[in-house]
Short mmCIF file of C-alpha atoms in Angstrom, two decimals:
data_model
loop_
_atom_site.label_atom_id
_atom_site.label_comp_id
_atom_site.label_asym_id
_atom_site.label_seq_id
_atom_site.Cartn_x
_atom_site.Cartn_y
_atom_site.Cartn_z
CA UNK A 1 0.23 0.12 0.09
CA UNK A 2 1.05 3.88 -0.45
CA UNK A 3 1.61 5.47 1.72
CA UNK A 4 -0.22 9.52 0.98
CA UNK A 5 2.68 11.07 2.68
CA UNK A 6 5.28 9.62 0.54
CA UNK A 7 6.29 11.34 -2.65
CA UNK A 8 6.07 9.07 -5.70
CA UNK A 9 7.69 9.05 -8.72
CA UNK A 10 6.90 8.19 -11.84
CA UNK A 11 8.63 5.93 -14.27
CA UNK A 12 8.07 5.59 -17.78
CA UNK A 13 8.96 2.74 -19.40
CA UNK A 14 9.32 2.81 -23.27
CA UNK A 15 11.08 -0.48 -23.65
CA UNK A 16 10.46 -4.09 -22.69
CA UNK A 17 14.04 -4.75 -22.30
CA UNK A 18 15.10 -1.33 -20.21
CA UNK A 19 14.20 -1.27 -17.04
CA UNK A 20 14.43 0.25 -13.88
CA UNK A 21 16.89 -2.25 -12.83
CA UNK A 22 19.16 -1.67 -9.75
CA UNK A 23 17.49 2.02 -8.96
CA UNK A 24 14.53 -0.21 -8.11
CA UNK A 25 16.60 -0.47 -4.86
CA UNK A 26 18.50 2.45 -4.85
CA UNK A 27 15.08 4.89 -4.91
CA UNK A 28 14.89 6.18 -1.25
CA UNK A 29 12.47 7.72 0.61
CA UNK A 30 9.67 7.55 -2.83
CA UNK A 31 7.40 4.90 -3.80
CA UNK A 32 8.22 4.07 -7.37
CA UNK A 33 4.57 4.15 -10.13
CA UNK A 34 5.72 2.39 -13.39
CA UNK A 35 4.05 3.39 -16.66
CA UNK A 36 4.86 1.64 -19.52
CA UNK A 37 4.49 4.10 -22.13
CA UNK A 38 4.84 1.56 -24.81
CA UNK A 39 1.82 -0.73 -23.97
CA UNK A 40 -0.08 2.52 -24.16
CA UNK A 41 -0.39 3.50 -20.14
CA UNK A 42 -0.16 7.38 -20.09
CA UNK A 43 1.31 9.36 -17.28
CA UNK A 44 -1.37 11.56 -16.39
CA UNK A 45 -0.45 15.69 -16.69
CA UNK A 46 2.72 16.59 -15.84
CA UNK A 47 2.01 19.14 -12.88
CA UNK A 48 0.23 16.19 -10.87
CA UNK A 49 3.47 14.51 -10.87
CA UNK A 50 6.43 14.62 -7.64
CA UNK A 51 9.12 13.41 -10.01
CA UNK A 52 9.62 12.10 -13.66
CA UNK A 53 11.78 8.76 -14.87
CA UNK A 54 12.30 8.25 -18.38
CA UNK A 55 13.99 5.35 -19.10
CA UNK A 56 15.77 4.23 -22.37
CA UNK A 57 15.06 2.11 -25.46
CA UNK A 58 15.84 0.60 -29.01
CA UNK A 59 13.84 3.12 -30.61
CA UNK A 60 14.62 6.65 -31.67
CA UNK A 61 13.53 9.93 -29.94
CA UNK A 62 12.29 10.71 -33.20
CA UNK A 63 10.40 7.87 -34.23
CA UNK A 64 6.60 7.81 -34.02
CA UNK A 65 6.81 4.15 -31.55
CA UNK A 66 4.16 3.74 -29.54
CA UNK A 67 4.55 6.33 -26.32
CA UNK A 68 7.55 7.83 -27.71
CA UNK A 69 5.26 11.47 -29.44
CA UNK A 70 3.09 11.07 -26.04
CA UNK A 71 7.13 10.85 -23.21
CA UNK A 72 8.54 14.04 -25.43
CA UNK A 73 5.24 16.17 -24.66
CA UNK A 74 5.47 14.76 -21.52
CA UNK A 75 8.63 15.94 -20.94
CA UNK A 76 8.05 18.72 -22.31
CA UNK A 77 5.47 19.95 -19.55
CA UNK A 78 7.31 18.96 -16.61
CA UNK A 79 10.59 20.92 -17.31
CA UNK A 80 7.95 24.14 -17.88
CA UNK A 81 6.05 22.74 -14.25
CA UNK A 82 9.11 22.49 -12.59
CA UNK A 83 8.36 18.27 -11.77
CA UNK A 84 11.88 16.94 -10.69
CA UNK A 85 13.02 14.97 -13.70
CA UNK A 86 15.70 12.00 -14.89
CA UNK A 87 16.42 11.08 -18.76
CA UNK A 88 18.22 7.94 -19.09
CA UNK A 89 20.04 7.36 -22.23
CA UNK A 90 16.89 7.12 -24.82
CA UNK A 91 14.61 9.30 -21.95
CA UNK A 92 17.34 11.57 -21.77
CA UNK A 93 17.42 12.50 -25.67
CA UNK A 94 13.83 12.98 -25.41
CA UNK A 95 14.38 15.60 -22.73
CA UNK A 96 16.52 17.13 -25.24
CA UNK A 97 14.53 17.04 -28.11
CA UNK A 98 11.17 17.97 -26.23
CA UNK A 99 13.24 21.57 -24.87
CA UNK A 100 15.28 22.43 -27.96
CA UNK A 101 18.32 20.12 -28.59
CA UNK A 102 19.16 18.23 -31.51
CA UNK A 103 19.47 14.29 -31.73
CA UNK A 104 21.36 12.49 -34.30
CA UNK A 105 20.16 8.92 -34.82
CA UNK A 106 22.97 6.40 -35.59
CA UNK A 107 25.45 9.72 -34.63
CA UNK A 108 29.09 9.03 -36.69
CA UNK A 109 31.34 7.87 -33.79
CA UNK A 110 29.30 5.37 -33.68
CA UNK A 111 27.95 3.05 -30.95
CA UNK A 112 29.48 3.83 -27.43
CA UNK A 113 29.06 0.43 -25.51
CA UNK A 114 30.39 -1.07 -22.17
CA UNK A 115 31.75 0.97 -19.13
CA UNK A 116 33.14 4.84 -20.01
CA UNK A 117 34.74 7.30 -18.28
CA UNK A 118 32.32 10.07 -17.51
CA UNK A 119 34.09 13.53 -17.55
CA UNK A 120 32.93 16.14 -15.67
CA UNK A 121 33.11 19.74 -16.46
CA UNK A 122 33.46 22.25 -13.79
CA UNK A 123 29.14 22.85 -13.81
CA UNK A 124 28.87 19.61 -11.99
CA UNK A 125 30.67 20.31 -9.17
CA UNK A 126 28.00 22.53 -7.41
CA UNK A 127 24.95 20.34 -9.14
CA UNK A 128 22.74 18.95 -6.64
CA UNK A 129 21.91 15.41 -8.74
CA UNK A 130 25.71 15.01 -9.73
CA UNK A 131 28.11 16.96 -7.33
CA UNK A 132 28.17 13.78 -5.48
CA UNK A 133 30.18 12.19 -7.81
CA UNK A 134 32.71 14.98 -8.55
CA UNK A 135 35.98 14.55 -7.00
CA UNK A 136 36.39 18.50 -6.03
CA UNK A 137 40.22 17.49 -5.24
CA UNK A 138 41.49 15.89 -7.98
CA UNK A 139 42.32 17.81 -11.22
CA UNK A 140 39.46 18.93 -13.77
CA UNK A 141 40.78 16.75 -16.40
CA UNK A 142 40.76 13.43 -13.82
CA UNK A 143 37.44 14.10 -12.53
CA UNK A 144 35.28 11.46 -14.02
CA UNK A 145 33.32 8.74 -13.02
CA UNK A 146 32.77 4.83 -14.92
CA UNK A 147 29.55 4.30 -16.25
CA UNK A 148 27.61 1.71 -18.02
CA UNK A 149 26.34 2.99 -21.81
CA UNK A 150 24.98 1.50 -24.85
CA UNK A 151 24.03 4.02 -27.55
CA UNK A 152 24.16 4.47 -30.98
CA UNK A 153 22.32 7.86 -31.65
CA UNK A 154 23.22 10.97 -29.44
CA UNK A 155 22.54 14.56 -28.78
CA UNK A 156 24.11 16.92 -30.93
CA UNK A 157 22.76 20.51 -29.80
CA UNK A 158 21.74 21.40 -26.35
CA UNK A 159 18.90 23.28 -25.16
CA UNK A 160 19.57 26.64 -25.59
CA UNK A 161 18.56 26.75 -21.37
CA UNK A 162 20.85 23.36 -20.39
CA UNK A 163 23.50 23.45 -18.17
CA UNK A 164 25.94 21.31 -19.53
CA UNK A 165 27.52 18.83 -16.99
CA UNK A 166 29.83 15.82 -18.30
CA UNK A 167 31.38 14.55 -21.94
CA UNK A 168 33.08 11.41 -22.83
CA UNK A 169 35.69 10.48 -24.96
CA UNK A 170 33.14 9.94 -28.13
CA UNK A 171 30.26 12.28 -27.24
CA UNK A 172 30.00 15.66 -25.86
CA UNK A 173 26.72 15.67 -24.21
CA UNK A 174 26.72 12.85 -21.26
CA UNK A 175 25.12 14.49 -18.66
CA UNK A 176 23.18 18.35 -18.76
CA UNK A 177 20.53 19.94 -16.69
CA UNK A 178 17.62 22.11 -18.45
CA UNK A 179 15.32 23.47 -15.81
CA UNK A 180 14.10 21.07 -13.42
CA UNK A 181 15.36 18.10 -15.69
CA UNK A 182 18.74 16.40 -15.97
CA UNK A 183 19.21 14.05 -18.95
CA UNK A 184 22.29 11.74 -18.70
CA UNK A 185 23.29 9.47 -21.54
CA UNK A 186 24.91 6.81 -19.92
CA UNK A 187 23.67 4.09 -17.83
CA UNK A 188 23.75 4.39 -14.05
CA UNK A 189 20.88 1.78 -13.54
CA UNK A 190 22.18 -1.13 -15.53
CA UNK A 191 23.48 -3.84 -13.95
CA UNK A 192 26.55 -6.41 -15.65
CA UNK A 193 23.57 -9.19 -16.96
CA UNK A 194 20.92 -6.41 -18.17
CA UNK A 195 24.07 -4.69 -20.35
CA UNK A 196 25.36 -7.81 -21.60
CA UNK A 197 21.92 -8.27 -23.09
CA UNK A 198 21.86 -5.33 -25.13
CA UNK A 199 25.39 -6.04 -25.58
CA UNK A 200 23.77 -8.90 -27.48
CA UNK A 201 21.86 -7.55 -29.50
CA UNK A 202 24.05 -5.62 -31.54
CA UNK A 203 26.81 -7.48 -34.08
CA UNK A 204 28.58 -4.07 -33.59
CA UNK A 205 29.86 -4.54 -30.01
CA UNK A 206 32.33 -7.21 -28.64
CA UNK A 207 30.13 -8.96 -25.72
CA UNK A 208 32.61 -10.33 -23.96
CA UNK A 209 34.74 -7.12 -24.03
CA UNK A 210 31.82 -5.37 -22.26
CA UNK A 211 31.36 -8.43 -20.00
CA UNK A 212 35.14 -8.66 -18.75
CA UNK A 213 34.84 -4.48 -18.32
CA UNK A 214 31.21 -4.55 -16.11
CA UNK A 215 33.09 -7.35 -13.99
CA UNK A 216 35.67 -5.43 -13.10
CA UNK A 217 34.06 -1.83 -12.29
CA UNK A 218 30.80 -3.14 -11.31
CA UNK A 219 32.22 -2.47 -7.78
CA UNK A 220 32.76 1.31 -8.69
CA UNK A 221 29.96 1.31 -11.01
CA UNK A 222 27.26 0.54 -8.48
CA UNK A 223 28.41 2.96 -6.20
CA UNK A 224 28.08 5.73 -8.34
CA UNK A 225 24.66 4.13 -9.24
CA UNK A 226 23.88 4.20 -6.08
CA UNK A 227 24.86 7.58 -5.13
CA UNK A 228 22.73 9.39 -8.61
CA UNK A 229 19.72 7.69 -7.56
CA UNK A 230 19.51 8.47 -4.21
CA UNK A 231 20.59 11.77 -5.30
CA UNK A 232 17.21 12.36 -7.67
CA UNK A 233 15.03 10.75 -4.77
CA UNK A 234 16.60 12.77 -2.57
CA UNK A 235 15.24 16.14 -5.07
CA UNK A 236 12.33 14.25 -5.63
CA UNK A 237 11.56 14.59 -1.67
CA UNK A 238 12.72 18.30 -0.97
CA UNK A 239 10.39 19.16 -4.09
CA UNK A 240 7.21 17.37 -2.75
CA UNK A 241 7.98 18.97 0.82
CA UNK A 242 8.10 22.63 -0.71
CA UNK A 243 4.62 21.93 -1.57
CA UNK A 244 3.13 20.26 0.91
CA UNK A 245 1.03 22.61 3.00
CA UNK A 246 2.24 23.31 6.16
#
């Protein structure tokens, strides 16, 4: 049973193979409401949401597959309403498109897969979502966090109002913020088993190499994912408290 005093985080799933995964155990202080947009379910009006998390998927942010157009519109409304929002991979691309950015389908650098280094820009230091992952004692060129990745489409232009937070060697826009919403191109929620399943779908991915990297770095990756999930849940809880009448 849902506690009426506990904020509800609405999670939009767009692909049967891309779930909340390990985030399900790390989103402290919120109740999760899963909406299968790919199956025609609706999240309802954005301004009624305590928080919104949009997951990834195999389709394009520009496609007309079930749930895509509705989710783009939902993200536009969520930012306008100031709803704490997190978009992961496809979710980040949808957020970018919904707020004025651009996505390139099958971007020229090719598929970014496995465990990558996400390099933090100075703007990330005091960011309330990702700041906990940035070691201010390190020189800027060494401020990086290992994260899972699996994408071929990419954000090529950020929304005009966005704050650019991170990049990788292959792709510039690994994390950004626009208003109350964050987008991350990487997959902080992904377990080694999930990353293996995704890698197996693509002929251009060395699945054995992905498996080896995921196993080698899993403790660090899981720790970073946990920090990010708990930070986002904390933002949702704090906003809900601000909205609750005294």
